[in-house]
Amino acid sequence: MSSTRPNSSRSSLDNSQVDDTAPTPAEWLKERLENARVECALLPHSFIVPRDVQEDLITESRITNVIRAHSSNISEDRAKAYAKKTYQYAPHLFATLAFIKRGADICALLDEGITDETLPLVRKQDDRSALYRKDGTPIKAMKTWQWKHLEKFDRVQWWIISHVFNYGEHYRLDEKTILPFIPLGANEGTLVKKQGGYSELYPVRIHSAHHKFWPNIRQDNKPLVAVKALFSSDRREFERESEILYALGCKDHPHLIKLLATYEIGNNFHLMFPYANANLRKYWEDHATPSFDANTVLWSLQQMSGFASGLSLLHNYKNGEQWWGRHGDIKPENILWFAQDQSYFLSDCDPMGVLQIADFGLGRFHSRESRSRVKVDTLFSSLTYEPPECKMGLPVSRAYDIWSLGCIYLEFITWLLQGSKAIDDFADYRGRYTTDTEIYYDDNFFTIVMEEGVQRATTREEVIDWSDKLHANHNCSQLIHDLLDFTISGLLVVET
């Protein structure tokens, strides 16, 4: 493999030095690598040396200079041969050595067959005499090293080989892996971990040289990524959910969240997604009084149409003839808003941003025989947006999502015509207390009634009334009239 890295023949070290106080090639390289360190956001006092910096610093000419400066007995041709082999097969090994100022040891390690493929070398806690290959073979070239150098090599190698993520891949990482997550910006202190019943979600800023998710973004743009850490250690469940998310992501639907990559450390599974600026609930609150203009109306209708299209893709997802899907927890908190400048995953994004359906963790994918109906006791979702079948203890189908979508549509139209406060007013208007077995409050979109000892569900009267109020709004155009009618008669339909 020929060298294609930058600056391989332009190093200032290639020139003869006349100043006795000038640093040696080894000192110069060590200083540059040290200065390039970036602190890891998740592990205090741990660092990464970014891959792009390594590629810039570790050149054949600099490797040659380090080897030659250490030993005048080695010929220039032999030093160049070692440098070429190092550049091709062991640049990370050499960077680790250079960081601890033992770069010239690369020759003995190469002679022993040690390359980047051998990394990470293993340190045994009960042995201070050597480092080992993964198969337990001791590294002979390090037998004469002092313990402090072995210990430092073991620590620094993890900084050098910090992981690079590729789109659509799963990684089994060592517990010592230093993830390339760098500190958040000063104005990002409000971004905090969020914990649910099945996972916790936290933002990380991934170094641009350590991912290939969005190859066309600027190198100085270090995008935010959402890491979802699962509480369950069930590998089969994780692999099945990941497979489905990847398959849906390959469809490149603009309104379905895309899974970027997954990794596991120990028994802990992690999923990586684009990080959203807000969920739909927060977006409504932050834009409390939307401008009722052509751009806002068109954008809102496009997003609502996108939800339906995305759900259709989800409902009709097939892996051969095995699996059919539904979401199971459609609500504003599970619809994410990405601002235009955060939408790296779209080639073209509306200036108002894009909304994407997310959190498929509660979704279930069923065989052909069971795709229509599943037991209600297998569902864990938001009570406000659940269909009447849940409260009646009846099996639910993919129409579960359709009911929830109708609820979202009605709230979206409320926001569009009257602003975010009206969404709260709507919840209060339809909310009621019940005393069937105990006093509790619900703001469902349906009501359960008993007729001759039989339970029957109807769309809640206050929901119909609210729809009529929206019809009467002076801004309600014919298009919105039609959407309201479709929502009430086509989506908020009680199955019989």
Tab-separated table of C-alpha atoms in Angstrom:
chain	number	residue	atom	x	y	z
A	1	MET	CA	0.000	0.000	0.000
A	2	SER	CA	1.550	3.285	-1.076
A	3	SER	CA	1.504	6.298	1.211
A	4	THR	CA	-1.256	8.763	0.460
A	5	ARG	CA	-1.299	10.694	3.708
A	6	PRO	CA	-0.655	14.446	3.688
A	7	ASN	CA	2.681	16.081	4.366
A	8	SER	CA	4.630	12.810	3.999
A	9	SER	CA	7.462	14.683	2.294
A	10	ARG	CA	7.060	18.195	3.732
A	11	SER	CA	8.050	17.670	7.360
A	12	SER	CA	10.170	20.419	8.862
A	13	LEU	CA	12.208	17.591	10.393
A	14	ASP	CA	13.504	16.626	6.963
A	15	ASN	CA	15.813	19.644	7.050
A	16	SER	CA	19.126	19.437	8.852
A	17	GLN	CA	19.080	21.100	12.258
A	18	VAL	CA	21.797	23.568	13.200
A	19	ASP	CA	20.303	24.691	16.493
A	20	ASP	CA	21.484	22.427	19.329
A	21	THR	CA	18.440	23.463	21.383
A	22	ALA	CA	15.976	22.306	18.712
A	23	PRO	CA	13.885	19.258	19.706
A	24	THR	CA	14.858	15.843	18.430
A	25	PRO	CA	12.496	14.178	15.947
A	26	ALA	CA	11.148	12.002	18.774
A	27	GLU	CA	10.614	14.995	21.084
A	28	TRP	CA	8.921	17.008	18.334
A	29	LEU	CA	6.501	14.208	17.480
A	30	LYS	CA	5.707	13.432	21.121
A	31	GLU	CA	4.893	17.097	21.763
A	32	ARG	CA	2.596	17.307	18.732
A	33	LEU	CA	0.708	14.139	19.708
A	34	GLU	CA	0.329	15.327	23.296
A	35	ASN	CA	-0.972	18.712	22.202
A	36	ALA	CA	-3.493	17.039	19.889
A	37	ARG	CA	-5.227	15.175	22.706
A	38	VAL	CA	-8.937	15.774	23.174
A	39	GLU	CA	-10.491	14.915	26.522
A	40	CYS	CA	-13.185	12.265	26.513
A	41	ALA	CA	-16.570	13.511	27.696
A	42	LEU	CA	-17.570	10.277	29.443
A	43	LEU	CA	-14.318	9.354	31.205
A	44	PRO	CA	-12.474	12.021	33.207
A	45	HIS	CA	-8.698	12.147	32.602
A	46	SER	CA	-9.025	10.002	29.475
A	47	PHE	CA	-8.282	11.271	26.006
A	48	ILE	CA	-8.341	10.500	22.322
A	49	VAL	CA	-5.779	11.482	19.730
A	50	PRO	CA	-8.019	12.152	16.727
A	51	ARG	CA	-7.478	9.987	13.670
A	52	ASP	CA	-7.098	12.935	11.308
A	53	VAL	CA	-4.294	14.364	13.456
A	54	GLN	CA	-2.537	11.008	13.478
A	55	GLU	CA	-2.791	10.754	9.708
A	56	ASP	CA	-1.254	14.193	9.382
A	57	LEU	CA	1.592	13.588	11.838
A	58	ILE	CA	2.582	9.975	11.157
A	59	THR	CA	4.371	10.123	7.814
A	60	GLU	CA	7.056	7.914	6.339
A	61	SER	CA	9.639	10.679	6.497
A	62	ARG	CA	8.968	11.368	10.188
A	63	ILE	CA	9.092	7.681	11.041
A	64	THR	CA	12.436	7.447	9.215
A	65	ASN	CA	13.796	10.464	11.108
A	66	VAL	CA	12.802	9.011	14.497
A	67	ILE	CA	14.463	5.673	13.687
A	68	ARG	CA	17.639	7.262	12.312
A	69	ALA	CA	17.962	9.756	15.156
A	70	HIS	CA	17.848	6.941	17.705
A	71	SER	CA	20.477	4.748	16.066
A	72	SER	CA	23.195	5.926	13.724
A	73	ASN	CA	24.096	2.286	13.002
A	74	ILE	CA	21.018	1.675	10.889
A	75	SER	CA	21.346	2.542	7.223
A	76	GLU	CA	19.038	5.063	5.620
A	77	ASP	CA	17.643	2.444	3.244
A	78	ARG	CA	16.866	0.053	6.082
A	79	ALA	CA	15.281	2.845	8.124
A	80	LYS	CA	13.117	3.780	5.145
A	81	ALA	CA	12.075	0.143	4.719
A	82	TYR	CA	10.962	0.008	8.349
A	83	ALA	CA	9.190	3.345	7.934
A	84	LYS	CA	7.314	2.144	4.861
A	85	LYS	CA	6.193	-1.024	6.626
A	86	THR	CA	5.185	0.991	9.684
A	87	TYR	CA	3.174	3.445	7.620
A	88	GLN	CA	1.367	0.620	5.858
A	89	TYR	CA	0.722	-1.782	8.715
A	90	ALA	CA	1.439	-0.126	12.076
A	91	PRO	CA	0.769	3.636	12.142
A	92	HIS	CA	-1.267	3.394	15.391
A	93	LEU	CA	1.364	1.227	17.027
A	94	PHE	CA	4.017	3.769	16.063
A	95	ALA	CA	1.880	6.682	17.283
A	96	THR	CA	1.539	4.966	20.663
A	97	LEU	CA	5.300	4.428	20.834
A	98	ALA	CA	6.001	7.988	19.728
A	99	PHE	CA	3.648	9.343	22.399
A	100	ILE	CA	5.731	7.678	25.130
A	101	LYS	CA	8.960	8.635	23.298
A	102	ARG	CA	9.893	5.081	22.277
A	103	GLY	CA	9.247	5.413	18.564
A	104	ALA	CA	12.438	3.663	17.531
A	105	ASP	CA	11.213	0.458	19.211
A	106	ILE	CA	8.973	0.007	16.191
A	107	CYS	CA	11.762	-1.900	14.436
A	108	ALA	CA	11.993	-4.678	17.039
A	109	LEU	CA	8.205	-4.926	17.263
A	110	LEU	CA	7.832	-5.219	13.488
A	111	ASP	CA	10.512	-7.932	13.476
A	112	GLU	CA	8.346	-9.812	15.964
A	113	GLY	CA	5.295	-9.448	13.742
A	114	ILE	CA	3.541	-6.856	15.900
A	115	THR	CA	1.350	-4.468	13.871
A	116	ASP	CA	-1.907	-2.556	14.295
A	117	GLU	CA	-3.729	-5.860	13.887
A	118	THR	CA	-2.177	-6.953	17.202
A	119	LEU	CA	-3.552	-3.977	19.127
A	120	PRO	CA	-4.643	-3.593	21.786
A	121	LEU	CA	-1.812	-5.318	23.634
A	122	VAL	CA	-2.882	-6.927	26.893
A	123	ARG	CA	-1.548	-6.064	30.336
A	124	LYS	CA	-1.923	-8.703	33.025
A	125	GLN	CA	-2.443	-7.346	36.511
A	126	ASP	CA	-0.234	-9.963	38.127
A	127	ASP	CA	2.631	-9.521	35.659
A	128	ARG	CA	4.735	-6.365	35.522
A	129	SER	CA	7.332	-7.779	33.121
A	130	ALA	CA	5.649	-7.623	29.724
A	131	LEU	CA	2.621	-6.946	27.582
A	132	TYR	CA	0.903	-9.748	25.699
A	133	ARG	CA	-0.846	-10.576	22.465
A	134	LYS	CA	-4.539	-11.375	22.730
A	135	ASP	CA	-3.703	-15.104	22.644
A	136	GLY	CA	-1.507	-14.709	25.748
A	137	THR	CA	1.877	-14.730	23.989
A	138	PRO	CA	4.284	-12.256	25.644
A	139	ILE	CA	5.845	-9.526	23.503
A	140	LYS	CA	9.563	-10.339	23.562
A	141	ALA	CA	10.632	-6.890	22.343
A	142	MET	CA	9.136	-5.365	25.499
A	143	LYS	CA	10.736	-7.737	27.985
A	144	THR	CA	13.454	-5.177	28.822
A	145	TRP	CA	11.047	-2.296	29.279
A	146	GLN	CA	10.575	-0.725	32.678
A	147	TRP	CA	7.153	-1.240	34.234
A	148	LYS	CA	6.292	2.464	34.026
A	149	HIS	CA	6.760	2.327	30.234
A	150	LEU	CA	4.616	-0.799	29.891
A	151	GLU	CA	1.903	0.795	31.978
A	152	LYS	CA	2.022	4.009	29.970
A	153	PHE	CA	1.895	2.119	26.655
A	154	ASP	CA	-1.175	0.237	27.876
A	155	ARG	CA	-2.927	3.498	28.779
A	156	VAL	CA	-1.945	5.492	25.689
A	157	GLN	CA	-2.777	2.768	23.144
A	158	TRP	CA	-6.478	3.219	23.977
A	159	TRP	CA	-6.193	6.948	23.259
A	160	ILE	CA	-4.653	6.209	19.877
A	161	ILE	CA	-7.069	3.473	18.763
A	162	SER	CA	-10.245	5.250	19.877
A	163	HIS	CA	-13.101	3.862	17.866
A	164	VAL	CA	-14.320	5.036	14.447
A	165	PHE	CA	-18.017	4.390	13.760
A	166	ASN	CA	-19.353	3.425	10.355
A	167	TYR	CA	-23.009	3.708	9.433
A	168	GLY	CA	-25.111	0.586	9.868
A	169	GLU	CA	-22.578	-1.503	11.792
A	170	HIS	CA	-22.557	-3.142	15.210
A	171	TYR	CA	-19.442	-3.199	17.370
A	172	ARG	CA	-18.422	-5.320	20.327
A	173	LEU	CA	-16.085	-3.038	22.223
A	174	ASP	CA	-13.628	-3.743	24.980
A	175	GLU	CA	-14.497	-2.261	28.348
A	176	LYS	CA	-11.303	-0.158	28.099
A	177	THR	CA	-12.399	1.427	24.823
A	178	ILE	CA	-12.238	5.224	24.845
A	179	LEU	CA	-15.271	6.392	22.925
A	180	PRO	CA	-14.657	9.469	20.722
A	181	PHE	CA	-17.271	11.565	22.517
A	182	ILE	CA	-15.917	15.036	23.179
A	183	PRO	CA	-17.173	17.667	25.653
A	184	LEU	CA	-20.350	19.560	24.793
A	185	GLY	CA	-20.180	23.256	24.029
A	186	ALA	CA	-20.585	25.973	26.641
A	187	ASN	CA	-24.116	26.724	25.426
A	188	GLU	CA	-25.164	23.074	25.557
A	189	GLY	CA	-25.243	22.669	29.323
A	190	THR	CA	-29.019	22.197	29.279
A	191	LEU	CA	-28.682	18.960	27.318
A	192	VAL	CA	-29.110	16.261	29.935
A	193	LYS	CA	-29.756	12.551	30.191
A	194	LYS	CA	-33.359	11.424	29.914
A	195	GLN	CA	-34.441	8.176	31.490
A	196	GLY	CA	-37.421	6.001	30.643
A	197	GLY	CA	-38.641	2.606	31.700
A	198	TYR	CA	-36.482	0.715	29.232
A	199	SER	CA	-33.486	2.912	28.546
A	200	GLU	CA	-31.731	6.194	29.109
A	201	LEU	CA	-30.912	8.659	26.365
A	202	TYR	CA	-28.049	11.120	26.471
A	203	PRO	CA	-26.421	13.519	23.990
A	204	VAL	CA	-22.818	13.171	22.905
A	205	ARG	CA	-20.733	15.163	20.488
A	206	ILE	CA	-18.770	12.772	18.346
A	207	HIS	CA	-15.442	13.861	16.883
A	208	SER	CA	-15.759	14.370	13.135
A	209	ALA	CA	-12.745	12.145	12.432
A	210	HIS	CA	-14.306	9.241	14.317
A	211	HIS	CA	-17.478	8.588	12.375
A	212	LYS	CA	-18.580	8.129	8.773
A	213	PHE	CA	-22.275	8.810	9.285
A	214	TRP	CA	-22.406	11.990	7.210
A	215	PRO	CA	-19.345	12.070	4.930
A	216	ASN	CA	-20.353	15.339	3.268
A	217	ILE	CA	-20.455	17.593	6.339
A	218	ARG	CA	-17.600	19.974	7.096
A	219	GLN	CA	-14.716	18.530	9.103
A	220	ASP	CA	-15.062	21.233	11.759
A	221	ASN	CA	-18.681	20.260	12.308
A	222	LYS	CA	-18.822	17.781	15.173
A	223	PRO	CA	-22.453	16.639	15.183
A	224	LEU	CA	-24.543	15.763	18.191
A	225	VAL	CA	-25.555	12.131	18.445
A	226	ALA	CA	-28.144	10.611	20.773
A	227	VAL	CA	-26.957	7.447	22.518
A	228	LYS	CA	-29.700	5.193	23.813
A	229	ALA	CA	-28.431	2.834	26.506
A	230	LEU	CA	-30.775	-0.112	27.053
A	231	PHE	CA	-31.426	-1.460	30.523
A	232	SER	CA	-32.123	-4.958	29.196
A	233	SER	CA	-29.245	-7.310	28.403
A	234	ASP	CA	-31.419	-9.556	26.213
A	235	ARG	CA	-29.265	-10.000	23.100
A	236	ARG	CA	-31.974	-11.567	20.950
A	237	GLU	CA	-34.389	-8.705	21.582
A	238	PHE	CA	-31.659	-6.136	20.910
A	239	GLU	CA	-30.566	-7.793	17.680
A	240	ARG	CA	-34.126	-8.090	16.400
A	241	GLU	CA	-34.977	-4.457	17.136
A	242	SER	CA	-31.672	-3.309	15.589
A	243	GLU	CA	-32.233	-5.346	12.455
A	244	ILE	CA	-35.666	-3.811	11.948
A	245	LEU	CA	-34.450	-0.277	12.609
A	246	TYR	CA	-31.593	-0.698	10.141
A	247	ALA	CA	-33.974	-2.131	7.544
A	248	LEU	CA	-36.359	0.804	7.942
A	249	GLY	CA	-33.429	3.221	7.837
A	250	CYS	CA	-32.352	1.822	4.488
A	251	LYS	CA	-35.675	3.050	3.087
A	252	ASP	CA	-34.454	6.628	3.714
A	253	HIS	CA	-37.891	7.816	4.756
A	254	PRO	CA	-37.591	11.485	5.802
A	255	HIS	CA	-40.089	11.076	8.663
A	256	LEU	CA	-38.672	7.942	10.320
A	257	ILE	CA	-35.656	8.209	12.607
A	258	LYS	CA	-32.559	6.490	11.259
A	259	LEU	CA	-30.411	4.200	13.404
A	260	LEU	CA	-26.771	5.189	12.827
A	261	ALA	CA	-24.855	2.384	14.545
A	262	THR	CA	-24.945	0.122	17.586
A	263	TYR	CA	-22.362	-1.079	20.044
A	264	GLU	CA	-22.049	-3.161	23.144
A	265	ILE	CA	-19.633	-2.910	26.037
A	266	GLY	CA	-19.847	-5.822	28.432
A	267	ASN	CA	-23.534	-6.718	28.685
A	268	ASN	CA	-24.692	-3.193	27.892
A	269	PHE	CA	-26.274	-2.455	24.508
A	270	HIS	CA	-26.295	1.000	22.919
A	271	LEU	CA	-28.032	2.491	19.882
A	272	MET	CA	-26.930	5.703	18.185
A	273	PHE	CA	-29.334	8.132	16.489
A	274	PRO	CA	-29.205	11.706	15.191
A	275	TYR	CA	-29.798	14.093	18.086
A	276	ALA	CA	-32.990	16.118	17.785
A	277	ASN	CA	-33.414	19.743	18.792
A	278	ALA	CA	-36.752	18.980	20.473
A	279	ASN	CA	-39.731	16.657	20.470
A	280	LEU	CA	-43.045	17.755	19.001
A	281	ARG	CA	-44.476	18.696	22.413
A	282	LYS	CA	-41.512	20.969	23.104
A	283	TYR	CA	-41.664	22.369	19.566
A	284	TRP	CA	-45.297	23.372	20.070
A	285	GLU	CA	-44.430	24.989	23.398
A	286	ASP	CA	-41.430	26.862	21.963
A	287	HIS	CA	-43.563	28.111	19.064
A	288	ALA	CA	-46.556	28.975	21.195
A	289	THR	CA	-48.252	31.301	18.699
A	290	PRO	CA	-47.378	30.097	15.195
A	291	SER	CA	-47.728	32.431	12.260
A	292	PHE	CA	-50.737	31.377	10.279
A	293	ASP	CA	-49.153	31.858	6.876
A	294	ALA	CA	-48.708	29.742	3.780
A	295	ASN	CA	-45.273	28.421	4.842
A	296	THR	CA	-46.410	27.308	8.302
A	297	VAL	CA	-49.627	25.723	7.067
A	298	LEU	CA	-47.899	23.910	4.203
A	299	TRP	CA	-45.089	22.698	6.479
A	300	SER	CA	-47.572	21.415	9.073
A	301	LEU	CA	-49.593	19.526	6.468
A	302	GLN	CA	-46.428	18.068	4.947
A	303	GLN	CA	-45.295	16.814	8.363
A	304	MET	CA	-48.680	15.237	9.113
A	305	SER	CA	-48.691	13.592	5.700
A	306	GLY	CA	-45.154	12.371	6.409
A	307	PHE	CA	-46.261	10.733	9.674
A	308	ALA	CA	-48.900	8.750	7.799
A	309	SER	CA	-46.464	7.735	5.086
A	310	GLY	CA	-43.874	6.663	7.662
A	311	LEU	CA	-46.406	4.615	9.614
A	312	SER	CA	-47.543	2.943	6.395
A	313	LEU	CA	-43.965	1.903	5.723
A	314	LEU	CA	-43.644	0.601	9.286
A	315	HIS	CA	-46.954	-1.288	9.146
A	316	ASN	CA	-46.047	-2.951	5.869
A	317	TYR	CA	-42.451	-3.752	6.734
A	318	LYS	CA	-41.625	-7.337	5.831
A	319	ASN	CA	-38.465	-9.321	6.373
A	320	GLY	CA	-39.181	-12.049	3.874
A	321	GLU	CA	-42.553	-13.268	5.137
A	322	GLN	CA	-41.639	-13.231	8.809
A	323	TRP	CA	-42.316	-9.862	10.414
A	324	TRP	CA	-44.967	-7.149	10.272
A	325	GLY	CA	-44.678	-3.997	12.321
A	326	ARG	CA	-46.431	-1.350	14.341
A	327	HIS	CA	-45.116	1.394	16.582
A	328	GLY	CA	-47.280	1.093	19.680
A	329	ASP	CA	-46.556	4.432	21.363
A	330	ILE	CA	-47.282	7.313	19.000
A	331	LYS	CA	-47.286	10.547	21.019
A	332	PRO	CA	-45.753	14.036	20.676
A	333	GLU	CA	-42.822	13.034	22.898
A	334	ASN	CA	-41.892	10.294	20.397
A	335	ILE	CA	-41.966	12.608	17.382
A	336	LEU	CA	-38.694	14.513	17.082
A	337	TRP	CA	-38.004	17.882	15.517
A	338	PHE	CA	-34.720	18.531	13.742
A	339	ALA	CA	-33.824	22.078	12.804
A	340	GLN	CA	-32.499	22.590	9.305
A	341	ASP	CA	-28.879	22.942	10.488
A	342	GLN	CA	-29.138	19.699	12.492
A	343	SER	CA	-30.580	17.671	9.600
A	344	TYR	CA	-27.311	16.144	8.352
A	345	PHE	CA	-29.191	13.041	7.250
A	346	LEU	CA	-31.305	14.859	4.642
A	347	SER	CA	-30.010	16.117	1.323
A	348	ASP	CA	-32.711	18.793	1.321
A	349	CYS	CA	-34.524	20.028	4.421
A	350	ASP	CA	-37.302	22.577	4.794
A	351	PRO	CA	-36.151	25.812	6.498
A	352	MET	CA	-38.657	25.006	9.257
A	353	GLY	CA	-36.975	21.659	9.859
A	354	VAL	CA	-38.389	18.147	9.809
A	355	LEU	CA	-40.350	15.927	12.202
A	356	GLN	CA	-39.507	12.243	12.548
A	357	ILE	CA	-41.232	9.370	14.315
A	358	ALA	CA	-38.854	7.797	16.820
A	359	ASP	CA	-38.647	5.362	19.734
A	360	PHE	CA	-39.642	2.083	18.140
A	361	GLY	CA	-38.595	0.269	21.304
A	362	LEU	CA	-42.228	-0.304	22.235
A	363	GLY	CA	-43.067	-1.428	18.722
A	364	ARG	CA	-43.544	-5.119	18.106
A	365	PHE	CA	-43.082	-7.030	14.907
A	366	HIS	CA	-45.329	-10.015	14.466
A	367	SER	CA	-45.702	-13.037	12.265
A	368	ARG	CA	-48.309	-13.131	9.499
A	369	GLU	CA	-50.696	-15.026	11.780
A	370	SER	CA	-50.553	-12.452	14.574
A	371	ARG	CA	-50.013	-9.215	12.691
A	372	SER	CA	-53.635	-8.128	13.041
A	373	ARG	CA	-54.190	-8.578	16.762
A	374	VAL	CA	-52.043	-8.930	19.880
A	375	LYS	CA	-52.870	-9.115	23.567
A	376	VAL	CA	-53.359	-5.776	25.210
A	377	ASP	CA	-51.332	-6.803	28.276
A	378	THR	CA	-48.163	-6.886	26.150
A	379	LEU	CA	-48.408	-3.124	25.536
A	380	PHE	CA	-46.923	-0.285	27.555
A	381	SER	CA	-47.825	3.078	26.104
A	382	SER	CA	-49.160	6.569	26.778
A	383	LEU	CA	-52.687	6.537	28.222
A	384	THR	CA	-53.750	9.798	26.566
A	385	TYR	CA	-53.238	8.506	23.046
A	386	GLU	CA	-54.171	4.863	23.520
A	387	PRO	CA	-57.203	3.464	21.645
A	388	PRO	CA	-60.318	2.231	23.470
A	389	GLU	CA	-59.342	-1.417	22.906
A	390	CYS	CA	-56.662	-1.010	25.580
A	391	LYS	CA	-59.046	0.039	28.321
A	392	MET	CA	-61.600	-2.578	27.266
A	393	GLY	CA	-59.020	-5.353	27.492
A	394	LEU	CA	-59.489	-6.290	23.836
A	395	PRO	CA	-56.776	-7.362	21.408
A	396	VAL	CA	-55.354	-4.457	19.417
A	397	SER	CA	-54.075	-4.299	15.858
A	398	ARG	CA	-52.013	-1.945	13.754
A	399	ALA	CA	-55.073	0.323	13.893
A	400	TYR	CA	-53.729	1.144	17.392
A	401	ASP	CA	-51.270	3.511	15.698
A	402	ILE	CA	-53.994	4.987	13.497
A	403	TRP	CA	-56.042	6.051	16.528
A	404	SER	CA	-52.967	7.613	18.131
A	405	LEU	CA	-52.169	9.391	14.873
A	406	GLY	CA	-55.684	10.861	14.844
A	407	CYS	CA	-55.122	12.251	18.340
A	408	ILE	CA	-51.848	13.854	17.188
A	409	TYR	CA	-53.537	15.336	14.117
A	410	LEU	CA	-56.253	16.947	16.229
A	411	GLU	CA	-53.658	18.489	18.550
A	412	PHE	CA	-51.512	19.600	15.607
A	413	ILE	CA	-54.474	21.392	14.009
A	414	THR	CA	-55.296	22.943	17.389
A	415	TRP	CA	-51.756	24.324	17.616
A	416	LEU	CA	-51.864	25.580	14.052
A	417	LEU	CA	-55.162	27.461	14.497
A	418	GLN	CA	-55.012	28.521	18.160
A	419	GLY	CA	-51.479	28.017	19.529
A	420	SER	CA	-49.944	25.719	22.143
A	421	LYS	CA	-52.022	26.898	25.115
A	422	ALA	CA	-55.125	25.652	23.313
A	423	ILE	CA	-53.661	22.124	23.350
A	424	ASP	CA	-53.720	22.261	27.162
A	425	ASP	CA	-57.203	23.747	27.043
A	426	PHE	CA	-58.288	20.846	24.833
A	427	ALA	CA	-56.909	18.328	27.338
A	428	ASP	CA	-58.773	20.072	30.167
A	429	TYR	CA	-61.954	20.234	28.108
A	430	ARG	CA	-62.088	16.502	27.404
A	431	GLY	CA	-60.558	15.434	30.737
A	432	ARG	CA	-62.796	13.858	33.355
A	433	TYR	CA	-62.749	12.004	36.629
A	434	THR	CA	-64.114	8.515	36.889
A	435	THR	CA	-65.135	6.490	39.934
A	436	ASP	CA	-65.524	3.015	38.452
A	437	THR	CA	-63.190	1.412	40.994
A	438	GLU	CA	-61.194	4.385	42.218
A	439	ILE	CA	-61.064	8.091	41.518
A	440	TYR	CA	-58.655	8.986	38.746
A	441	TYR	CA	-58.396	11.510	35.951
A	442	ASP	CA	-58.072	10.739	32.262
A	443	ASP	CA	-57.886	12.834	29.120
A	444	ASN	CA	-58.546	10.051	26.626
A	445	PHE	CA	-60.129	10.768	23.269
A	446	PHE	CA	-62.795	8.096	23.868
A	447	THR	CA	-65.392	7.144	26.468
A	448	ILE	CA	-66.402	3.656	27.636
A	449	VAL	CA	-70.116	3.220	28.297
A	450	MET	CA	-72.163	0.246	29.480
A	451	GLU	CA	-75.202	-0.710	27.451
A	452	GLU	CA	-77.237	-3.650	28.751
A	453	GLY	CA	-74.200	-4.970	30.594
A	454	VAL	CA	-71.913	-4.731	27.558
A	455	GLN	CA	-68.994	-2.333	27.248
A	456	ARG	CA	-69.087	-0.027	24.258
A	457	ALA	CA	-66.636	2.664	23.221
A	458	THR	CA	-67.418	5.943	21.509
A	459	THR	CA	-65.345	8.924	20.486
A	460	ARG	CA	-65.590	11.280	23.437
A	461	GLU	CA	-68.288	13.922	22.971
A	462	GLU	CA	-65.914	16.712	23.951
A	463	VAL	CA	-63.553	15.646	21.164
A	464	ILE	CA	-66.332	16.061	18.605
A	465	ASP	CA	-67.250	19.416	20.166
A	466	TRP	CA	-63.638	20.566	20.005
A	467	SER	CA	-63.441	19.601	16.358
A	468	ASP	CA	-66.546	21.717	15.736
A	469	LYS	CA	-64.882	24.663	17.477
A	470	LEU	CA	-61.871	24.284	15.169
A	471	HIS	CA	-64.192	24.198	12.157
A	472	ALA	CA	-65.618	27.525	13.346
A	473	ASN	CA	-62.188	29.171	13.561
A	474	HIS	CA	-61.897	32.003	11.044
A	475	ASN	CA	-58.561	30.621	9.776
A	476	CYS	CA	-59.963	27.167	9.064
A	477	SER	CA	-59.553	26.795	5.294
A	478	GLN	CA	-61.297	24.175	3.198
A	479	LEU	CA	-58.172	22.035	3.299
A	480	ILE	CA	-58.157	22.085	7.119
A	481	HIS	CA	-61.927	21.470	7.175
A	482	ASP	CA	-61.309	18.335	5.108
A	483	LEU	CA	-58.426	17.225	7.345
A	484	LEU	CA	-60.570	17.649	10.473
A	485	ASP	CA	-63.397	15.641	8.924
A	486	PHE	CA	-60.963	12.909	7.904
A	487	THR	CA	-59.439	12.826	11.388
A	488	ILE	CA	-62.794	12.365	13.115
A	489	SER	CA	-64.397	10.004	10.611
A	490	GLY	CA	-61.356	8.178	9.272
A	491	LEU	CA	-58.791	7.983	12.102
A	492	LEU	CA	-60.626	8.292	15.434
A	493	VAL	CA	-62.777	5.311	14.616
A	494	VAL	CA	-63.807	2.765	17.237
A	495	GLU	CA	-63.360	-0.771	15.947
A	496	THR	CA	-66.354	-3.036	16.425
